[in-house]
Amino acid sequence: MKRGKKTVTSDKKNNDEETALFLEAMRDVIPLTPPNQVVHRQKPPRPIPRPAVEKPTAEDTLSDHPSLEIPEGDEWSYLRPGLSRQILRKLRRGHWKIQSELDLHGMTRDQARYALTVFLDECARYGVRCVCVIHGRGLSSKNREPVLKSRVGGWLMQRDDVLAFCQANPEHGGSGAVLVLLKASA
């Protein structure tokens, strides 16, 4: 038992010595004065609520059979005819900040079509220009192929408010997502 008491006394003595050494080392330290200005952090974009997935309505006019074919492969893009290729380059390089995103993971084709339609309509209503649509890479699908990728591309091409789209950069989803540039609100 005497050993235990010596250890406790010895530990207390060491703590007191360490505290004294710390206070001695900090003796000449002057605290920083708080800045006279307030630092404002940039607020994240206002999220657009994800639509409740319902059955498509009669207003849902996007076809699964678009007239234009999107080549299958890792990198694909679309630019509305008559627009400068510079727009697509700027979209790929992140010229427009992504203002909202839609994640279609786990949705059926019909649910995804409806969700995309509602999402793009809401973006137009709020004046959103650049969005990211996450369609997935298809790793959970039957054949491990992207089920929604080409359909999302086909649906986007049918929308008059879509100016261009391209595969997202790796930090935004890579081949499992697409960046979309929408018309500016009038």
Coordinates of N, CA and C in Angstrom, one line a residue:
M1 N 0.8 -1.2 0.0 CA 0.0 0.0 0.0 C 0.8 1.3 0.0
K2 N 2.0 1.2 0.6 CA 2.8 2.4 0.7 C 3.3 2.8 -0.7
R3 N 3.5 1.7 -1.5 CA 3.9 2.0 -2.9 C 2.9 2.9 -3.7
G4 N 1.6 2.5 -3.5 CA 0.5 3.2 -4.2 C 0.5 4.6 -3.7
K5 N 0.7 4.9 -2.5 CA 0.7 6.3 -2.0 C 1.9 7.1 -2.5
K6 N 3.0 6.5 -2.6 CA 4.2 7.1 -3.2 C 3.9 7.5 -4.7
T7 N 3.3 6.6 -5.4 CA 3.0 6.8 -6.8 C 2.1 8.0 -7.0
V8 N 1.0 8.0 -6.1 CA 0.1 9.1 -6.2 C 0.7 10.4 -5.9
T9 N 1.5 10.5 -4.8 CA 2.2 11.7 -4.4 C 3.2 12.0 -5.5
S10 N 3.9 11.1 -6.0 CA 4.9 11.3 -7.1 C 4.3 11.9 -8.3
D11 N 3.1 11.4 -8.7 CA 2.4 11.9 -9.9 C 1.9 13.3 -9.7
K12 N 1.4 13.6 -8.5 CA 1.0 15.0 -8.2 C 2.1 15.9 -8.2
K13 N 3.3 15.5 -7.7 CA 4.5 16.3 -7.7 C 4.9 16.6 -9.2
N14 N 4.8 15.6 -10.1 CA 5.2 15.7 -11.5 C 4.2 16.7 -12.2
N15 N 2.9 16.6 -11.9 CA 1.9 17.5 -12.5 C 2.2 18.9 -12.0
D16 N 2.5 19.1 -10.8 CA 2.8 20.5 -10.3 C 4.0 21.0 -10.9
E17 N 5.0 20.2 -11.1 CA 6.3 20.7 -11.8 C 6.0 21.0 -13.3
E18 N 5.2 20.2 -13.9 CA 4.8 20.4 -15.3 C 4.0 21.7 -15.5
T19 N 3.1 21.9 -14.6 CA 2.3 23.1 -14.6 C 3.1 24.3 -14.4
A20 N 4.1 24.2 -13.4 CA 5.0 25.4 -13.2 C 5.8 25.6 -14.4
L21 N 6.3 24.6 -15.1 CA 7.2 24.8 -16.3 C 6.3 25.4 -17.4
F22 N 5.1 25.0 -17.5 CA 4.2 25.5 -18.6 C 4.0 27.0 -18.3
L23 N 3.6 27.3 -17.1 CA 3.3 28.7 -16.8 C 4.6 29.6 -17.0
E24 N 5.7 29.1 -16.6 CA 7.0 29.8 -16.8 C 7.2 30.1 -18.3
A25 N 7.0 29.0 -19.1 CA 7.2 29.2 -20.6 C 6.2 30.1 -21.2
M26 N 5.0 30.3 -20.7 CA 3.9 31.1 -21.2 C 4.0 32.5 -20.6
R27 N 4.9 32.8 -19.7 CA 5.0 34.1 -19.0 C 4.9 35.3 -19.9
D28 N 5.7 35.3 -21.0 CA 5.8 36.5 -21.9 C 4.8 36.5 -23.0
V29 N 3.9 35.5 -23.1 CA 3.0 35.4 -24.2 C 1.9 36.4 -24.0
I30 N 1.6 37.1 -25.1 CA 0.5 38.1 -25.1 C -0.7 37.6 -25.9
P31 N -1.9 37.6 -25.3 CA -3.0 37.1 -26.0 C -3.3 37.9 -27.3
L32 N -3.8 37.2 -28.3 CA -4.2 37.9 -29.5 C -5.5 38.7 -29.3
T33 N -5.5 39.9 -29.9 CA -6.7 40.7 -29.7 C -7.7 40.3 -30.8
P34 N -9.0 40.3 -30.4 CA -10.0 39.8 -31.4 C -10.1 40.8 -32.6
P35 N -10.3 40.4 -33.8 CA -10.4 41.3 -35.0 C -11.6 42.2 -34.8
N36 N -11.4 43.4 -35.4 CA -12.5 44.5 -35.4 C -13.5 44.2 -36.5
Q37 N -13.3 43.2 -37.3 CA -14.3 43.0 -38.3 C -14.9 41.6 -38.2
V38 N -16.1 41.4 -38.7 CA -16.8 40.2 -38.7 C -16.5 39.4 -39.9
V39 N -16.1 38.1 -39.8 CA -15.8 37.3 -41.0 C -17.1 36.6 -41.4
H40 N -17.6 36.9 -42.6 CA -18.8 36.3 -43.1 C -18.4 35.1 -44.0
R41 N -19.0 34.0 -43.7 CA -18.8 32.8 -44.5 C -19.8 32.8 -45.6
Q42 N -19.3 32.3 -46.8 CA -20.3 32.3 -47.9 C -21.3 31.2 -47.6
K43 N -22.6 31.6 -47.8 CA -23.7 30.7 -47.5 C -23.8 29.7 -48.7
P44 N -24.1 28.5 -48.4 CA -24.3 27.5 -49.4 C -25.5 27.8 -50.2
P45 N -25.6 27.4 -51.5 CA -26.8 27.7 -52.3 C -28.0 27.1 -51.6
R46 N -29.1 27.9 -51.8 CA -30.4 27.4 -51.2 C -30.8 26.1 -51.9
P47 N -31.0 25.0 -51.2 CA -31.4 23.8 -51.8 C -32.8 23.8 -52.4
I48 N -32.9 23.2 -53.5 CA -34.2 23.0 -54.1 C -34.7 21.7 -53.6
P49 N -35.9 21.7 -53.0 CA -36.4 20.4 -52.4 C -36.5 19.3 -53.4
R50 N -36.1 18.1 -53.0 CA -36.2 17.0 -53.9 C -37.7 16.7 -54.0
P51 N -38.2 16.5 -55.3 CA -39.6 16.3 -55.4 C -40.0 14.9 -54.9
A52 N -41.2 14.8 -54.4 CA -41.7 13.5 -54.0 C -41.9 12.7 -55.2
V53 N -41.5 11.5 -55.2 CA -41.6 10.7 -56.4 C -43.0 10.1 -56.5
E54 N -43.6 10.5 -57.6 CA -45.0 10.1 -57.8 C -45.1 9.5 -59.2
K55 N -46.2 9.1 -59.6 CA -46.4 8.6 -60.9 C -46.4 9.7 -61.9
P56 N -45.8 9.5 -63.1 CA -45.7 10.5 -64.1 C -47.1 11.0 -64.5
T57 N -47.2 12.3 -64.8 CA -48.5 12.9 -65.2 C -48.6 13.0 -66.7
A58 N -49.7 13.5 -67.2 CA -49.8 13.7 -68.6 C -48.9 14.8 -69.1
E59 N -48.4 15.7 -68.2 CA -47.5 16.7 -68.6 C -46.1 16.2 -68.8
D60 N -45.8 15.0 -68.4 CA -44.5 14.4 -68.5 C -44.4 14.0 -70.0
T61 N -43.6 14.7 -70.8 CA -43.6 14.5 -72.2 C -42.2 13.9 -72.6
L62 N -41.3 13.6 -71.7 CA -40.0 13.1 -72.1 C -40.1 11.7 -72.5
S63 N -39.6 11.4 -73.7 CA -39.6 10.1 -74.3 C -38.3 9.3 -73.9
D64 N -38.5 8.0 -73.9 CA -37.3 7.1 -73.7 C -36.6 6.9 -75.0
H65 N -37.1 7.4 -76.1 CA -36.5 7.1 -77.4 C -36.2 8.5 -78.1
P66 N -35.1 9.2 -77.6 CA -34.8 10.4 -78.2 C -34.3 10.3 -79.7
S67 N -34.5 11.3 -80.5 CA -34.1 11.2 -81.9 C -32.5 11.3 -82.0
L68 N -31.8 11.8 -81.0 CA -30.4 11.9 -81.1 C -29.8 10.7 -80.2
E69 N -28.7 10.1 -80.7 CA -28.1 9.1 -80.0 C -26.9 9.6 -79.2
I70 N -26.7 9.2 -78.0 CA -25.5 9.5 -77.2 C -24.6 8.4 -77.3
P71 N -23.4 8.6 -77.7 CA -22.4 7.5 -77.8 C -22.2 6.9 -76.4
E72 N -22.2 5.6 -76.3 CA -21.9 5.0 -75.0 C -20.4 5.1 -74.7
G73 N -20.0 5.3 -73.5 CA -18.6 5.4 -73.2 C -18.4 6.3 -72.0
D74 N -17.2 6.4 -71.5 CA -17.0 7.2 -70.3 C -17.3 8.6 -70.4
E75 N -16.9 9.3 -71.5 CA -17.0 10.7 -71.6 C -18.1 11.0 -72.7
W76 N -19.1 11.7 -72.4 CA -20.1 12.1 -73.3 C -20.6 13.5 -73.0
S77 N -21.1 14.2 -74.0 CA -21.6 15.5 -73.8 C -22.6 15.9 -74.9
Y78 N -23.2 17.0 -74.6 CA -24.2 17.5 -75.6 C -24.2 19.0 -75.6
L79 N -24.3 19.6 -76.8 CA -24.4 21.0 -76.9 C -25.5 21.3 -77.9
R80 N -26.5 22.2 -77.5 CA -27.6 22.5 -78.3 C -27.1 23.0 -79.7
P81 N -27.6 22.6 -80.8 CA -27.2 23.0 -82.1 C -27.2 24.6 -82.2
G82 N -26.2 25.1 -82.8 CA -26.2 26.6 -83.0 C -25.4 27.3 -81.9
L83 N -25.0 26.6 -80.8 CA -24.3 27.3 -79.7 C -22.8 27.1 -79.9
S84 N -22.0 28.0 -79.4 CA -20.6 27.9 -79.5 C -20.0 26.8 -78.6
R85 N -19.0 26.1 -79.1 CA -18.4 25.0 -78.4 C -17.7 25.5 -77.1
Q86 N -17.5 26.8 -77.1 CA -16.9 27.5 -75.9 C -17.8 27.3 -74.7
I87 N -19.1 27.2 -74.9 CA -20.0 27.0 -73.8 C -19.7 25.6 -73.1
L88 N -19.5 24.6 -73.9 CA -19.3 23.3 -73.4 C -17.9 23.2 -72.7
R89 N -16.9 23.9 -73.3 CA -15.6 24.0 -72.6 C -15.7 24.7 -71.3
K90 N -16.4 25.8 -71.2 CA -16.6 26.5 -69.9 C -17.3 25.6 -68.9
L91 N -18.3 24.8 -69.3 CA -19.1 24.0 -68.4 C -18.2 22.9 -67.9
R92 N -17.3 22.3 -68.7 CA -16.4 21.3 -68.3 C -15.4 21.8 -67.3
R93 N -15.0 23.0 -67.5 CA -13.9 23.7 -66.6 C -14.5 24.3 -65.4
G94 N -15.8 24.2 -65.2 CA -16.4 24.8 -63.9 C -16.6 26.3 -63.9
H95 N -16.8 26.8 -65.1 CA -17.1 28.3 -65.2 C -18.3 28.7 -64.4
W96 N -19.3 27.8 -64.5 CA -20.6 28.1 -63.8 C -20.6 27.3 -62.5
K97 N -20.9 27.9 -61.4 CA -20.9 27.2 -60.1 C -22.2 26.3 -60.1
I98 N -22.0 25.1 -59.6 CA -23.2 24.2 -59.4 C -24.1 24.7 -58.3
Q99 N -25.3 25.0 -58.7 CA -26.2 25.6 -57.7 C -27.2 24.6 -57.1
S100 N -27.3 23.5 -57.7 CA -28.2 22.5 -57.1 C -27.9 21.1 -57.7
E101 N -28.3 20.1 -57.0 CA -28.1 18.7 -57.6 C -29.3 17.8 -57.3
L102 N -29.4 16.8 -58.2 CA -30.5 15.8 -58.1 C -29.8 14.5 -58.1
D103 N -30.1 13.6 -57.1 CA -29.6 12.3 -57.0 C -30.7 11.3 -57.4
L104 N -30.5 10.5 -58.4 CA -31.5 9.6 -58.9 C -31.2 8.2 -58.5
H105 N -30.2 8.0 -57.6 CA -29.9 6.6 -57.2 C -31.1 5.9 -56.6
G106 N -31.3 4.7 -57.0 CA -32.4 3.8 -56.4 C -33.7 4.1 -57.0
M107 N -33.8 5.0 -58.0 CA -35.1 5.2 -58.7 C -35.3 4.3 -59.9
T108 N -36.5 4.1 -60.2 CA -36.9 3.4 -61.4 C -36.8 4.4 -62.6
R109 N -36.9 3.9 -63.8 CA -36.8 4.8 -64.9 C -37.9 5.8 -64.9
D110 N -39.1 5.4 -64.6 CA -40.3 6.3 -64.5 C -40.1 7.3 -63.4
Q111 N -39.7 6.8 -62.2 CA -39.5 7.7 -61.1 C -38.4 8.8 -61.4
A112 N -37.3 8.3 -62.1 CA -36.2 9.2 -62.4 C -36.7 10.3 -63.4
R113 N -37.4 9.8 -64.4 CA -37.9 10.8 -65.5 C -38.8 11.9 -64.8
Y114 N -39.7 11.4 -63.9 CA -40.6 12.4 -63.3 C -39.8 13.3 -62.4
A115 N -38.8 12.8 -61.6 CA -38.0 13.6 -60.7 C -37.2 14.6 -61.4
L116 N -36.6 14.2 -62.6 CA -35.8 15.1 -63.4 C -36.7 16.2 -64.0
T117 N -37.9 15.9 -64.4 CA -38.8 16.9 -65.0 C -39.2 17.9 -63.9
V118 N -39.6 17.5 -62.8 CA -39.9 18.4 -61.7 C -38.7 19.2 -61.2
F119 N -37.6 18.6 -61.1 CA -36.4 19.3 -60.7 C -36.0 20.4 -61.7
L120 N -36.0 20.1 -62.9 CA -35.6 21.1 -63.9 C -36.7 22.3 -64.0
D121 N -37.9 21.9 -63.8 CA -39.0 22.9 -63.7 C -38.8 23.9 -62.5
E122 N -38.4 23.3 -61.4 CA -38.1 24.1 -60.2 C -36.9 25.0 -60.4
C123 N -35.9 24.4 -61.1 CA -34.7 25.2 -61.3 C -35.0 26.4 -62.2
A124 N -35.8 26.2 -63.2 CA -36.2 27.3 -64.1 C -37.0 28.4 -63.2
R125 N -37.8 27.9 -62.3 CA -38.6 28.8 -61.5 C -37.7 29.7 -60.6
Y126 N -36.7 29.1 -60.1 CA -35.8 29.8 -59.2 C -34.6 30.4 -59.8
G127 N -34.5 30.3 -61.2 CA -33.4 31.0 -61.9 C -32.0 30.3 -61.7
V128 N -32.1 29.0 -61.5 CA -30.8 28.2 -61.4 C -30.3 27.9 -62.7
R129 N -29.0 28.2 -62.9 CA -28.3 28.0 -64.2 C -27.6 26.7 -64.4
C130 N -26.9 26.2 -63.4 CA -26.0 25.1 -63.5 C -26.3 24.1 -62.4
V131 N -26.6 22.8 -62.8 CA -26.9 21.8 -61.9 C -26.1 20.5 -62.1
C132 N -26.1 19.6 -61.1 CA -25.5 18.3 -61.3 C -26.6 17.3 -61.1
V133 N -26.7 16.4 -62.1 CA -27.7 15.3 -62.0 C -26.9 14.0 -61.8
I134 N -27.1 13.3 -60.7 CA -26.3 12.1 -60.4 C -27.2 10.9 -60.8
H135 N -26.7 10.2 -61.9 CA -27.5 9.1 -62.4 C -26.9 7.8 -62.0
G136 N -25.7 7.7 -61.5 CA -25.1 6.5 -61.0 C -24.2 5.9 -62.1
R137 N -23.4 5.0 -61.7 CA -22.5 4.2 -62.6 C -23.1 2.9 -62.9
G138 N -24.1 2.5 -62.3 CA -24.7 1.2 -62.6 C -24.1 0.0 -61.8
L139 N -23.3 0.3 -60.8 CA -22.6 -0.8 -60.1 C -23.5 -1.7 -59.4
S140 N -24.7 -1.3 -59.1 CA -25.7 -2.1 -58.4 C -26.7 -2.7 -59.3
S141 N -26.6 -2.4 -60.6 CA -27.6 -2.9 -61.6 C -27.3 -4.4 -61.9
K142 N -28.3 -5.0 -62.6 CA -28.2 -6.4 -63.0 C -26.9 -6.7 -63.7
N143 N -26.6 -5.9 -64.8 CA -25.4 -6.2 -65.6 C -24.2 -5.3 -65.2
R144 N -24.3 -4.6 -64.1 CA -23.3 -3.6 -63.7 C -23.1 -2.6 -64.7
E145 N -24.1 -2.2 -65.4 CA -24.0 -1.1 -66.4 C -25.0 0.0 -66.0
P146 N -24.7 1.3 -66.3 CA -25.5 2.4 -66.0 C -26.9 2.3 -66.7
V147 N -27.9 2.2 -65.9 CA -29.3 2.1 -66.5 C -29.8 3.4 -66.9
L148 N -29.6 4.4 -66.1 CA -30.2 5.8 -66.3 C -29.3 6.7 -67.1
K149 N -28.0 6.4 -67.3 CA -27.1 7.4 -67.9 C -27.6 7.8 -69.3
S150 N -27.8 6.9 -70.2 CA -28.2 7.3 -71.5 C -29.6 7.9 -71.5
R151 N -30.5 7.4 -70.7 CA -31.8 7.9 -70.6 C -31.8 9.3 -70.1
V152 N -31.0 9.6 -69.1 CA -31.0 11.0 -68.6 C -30.5 11.9 -69.7
G153 N -29.4 11.5 -70.4 CA -28.9 12.3 -71.5 C -30.0 12.5 -72.6
G154 N -30.8 11.5 -72.9 CA -31.8 11.6 -73.9 C -32.9 12.6 -73.4
W155 N -33.3 12.4 -72.1 CA -34.3 13.3 -71.6 C -33.8 14.8 -71.6
L156 N -32.6 15.0 -71.2 CA -32.0 16.3 -71.2 C -32.0 17.0 -72.6
M157 N -31.7 16.2 -73.6 CA -31.7 16.7 -74.9 C -33.1 17.2 -75.4
Q158 N -34.1 16.6 -74.8 CA -35.5 16.9 -75.3 C -36.0 18.2 -74.6
R159 N -35.3 18.7 -73.6 CA -35.7 19.9 -72.9 C -35.2 21.1 -73.6
D160 N -36.1 22.1 -73.9 CA -35.7 23.3 -74.5 C -34.8 24.2 -73.6
D161 N -35.0 24.0 -72.3 CA -34.2 24.9 -71.4 C -32.8 24.3 -71.1
V162 N -32.4 23.2 -71.7 CA -31.1 22.6 -71.5 C -30.2 23.1 -72.7
L163 N -29.2 23.9 -72.3 CA -28.3 24.4 -73.4 C -27.1 23.4 -73.7
A164 N -26.6 22.7 -72.6 CA -25.5 21.8 -72.7 C -25.4 20.9 -71.5
F165 N -24.8 19.8 -71.7 CA -24.4 19.0 -70.5 C -23.2 18.2 -70.9
C166 N -22.4 17.8 -69.8 CA -21.2 17.0 -70.0 C -21.0 16.1 -68.7
Q167 N -20.2 15.2 -68.8 CA -19.8 14.3 -67.7 C -19.2 15.2 -66.6
A168 N -19.6 14.9 -65.4 CA -19.1 15.7 -64.2 C -17.6 15.4 -64.0
N169 N -16.9 16.3 -63.3 CA -15.6 16.1 -62.9 C -15.6 15.0 -61.8
P170 N -14.5 14.4 -61.5 CA -14.5 13.4 -60.5 C -15.0 13.8 -59.1
E171 N -14.7 15.1 -58.7 CA -15.2 15.5 -57.4 C -16.7 15.7 -57.4
H172 N -17.4 15.7 -58.5 CA -18.8 15.9 -58.6 C -19.5 14.6 -59.0
G173 N -18.8 13.5 -59.1 CA -19.4 12.2 -59.5 C -18.9 11.5 -60.7
G174 N -18.0 12.2 -61.4 CA -17.4 11.6 -62.6 C -18.4 11.0 -63.6
S175 N -18.1 9.8 -64.0 CA -19.0 9.1 -65.0 C -20.3 8.8 -64.4
G176 N -20.6 9.0 -63.1 CA -21.9 8.7 -62.6 C -22.8 9.9 -62.4
A177 N -22.3 11.0 -63.0 CA -23.1 12.3 -62.9 C -22.9 13.1 -64.2
V178 N -23.8 14.1 -64.3 CA -23.7 15.0 -65.5 C -23.9 16.4 -65.0
L179 N -23.1 17.3 -65.5 CA -23.3 18.8 -65.3 C -24.2 19.3 -66.4
V180 N -25.2 20.1 -66.0 CA -26.2 20.6 -66.9 C -26.2 22.1 -66.9
L181 N -26.1 22.8 -68.0 CA -26.3 24.2 -68.1 C -27.6 24.5 -68.7
L182 N -28.4 25.3 -67.9 CA -29.8 25.7 -68.3 C -29.8 27.1 -68.8
K183 N -30.8 27.4 -69.6 CA -31.1 28.8 -70.1 C -31.2 29.7 -68.9
A184 N -30.7 31.0 -69.1 CA -30.9 32.0 -68.1 C -32.4 32.4 -68.0
S185 N -32.9 32.6 -66.8 CA -34.3 33.0 -66.7 C -34.5 34.4 -67.4
A186 N -35.7 34.5 -68.0 CA -36.0 35.8 -68.8 C -36.4 36.9 -67.8

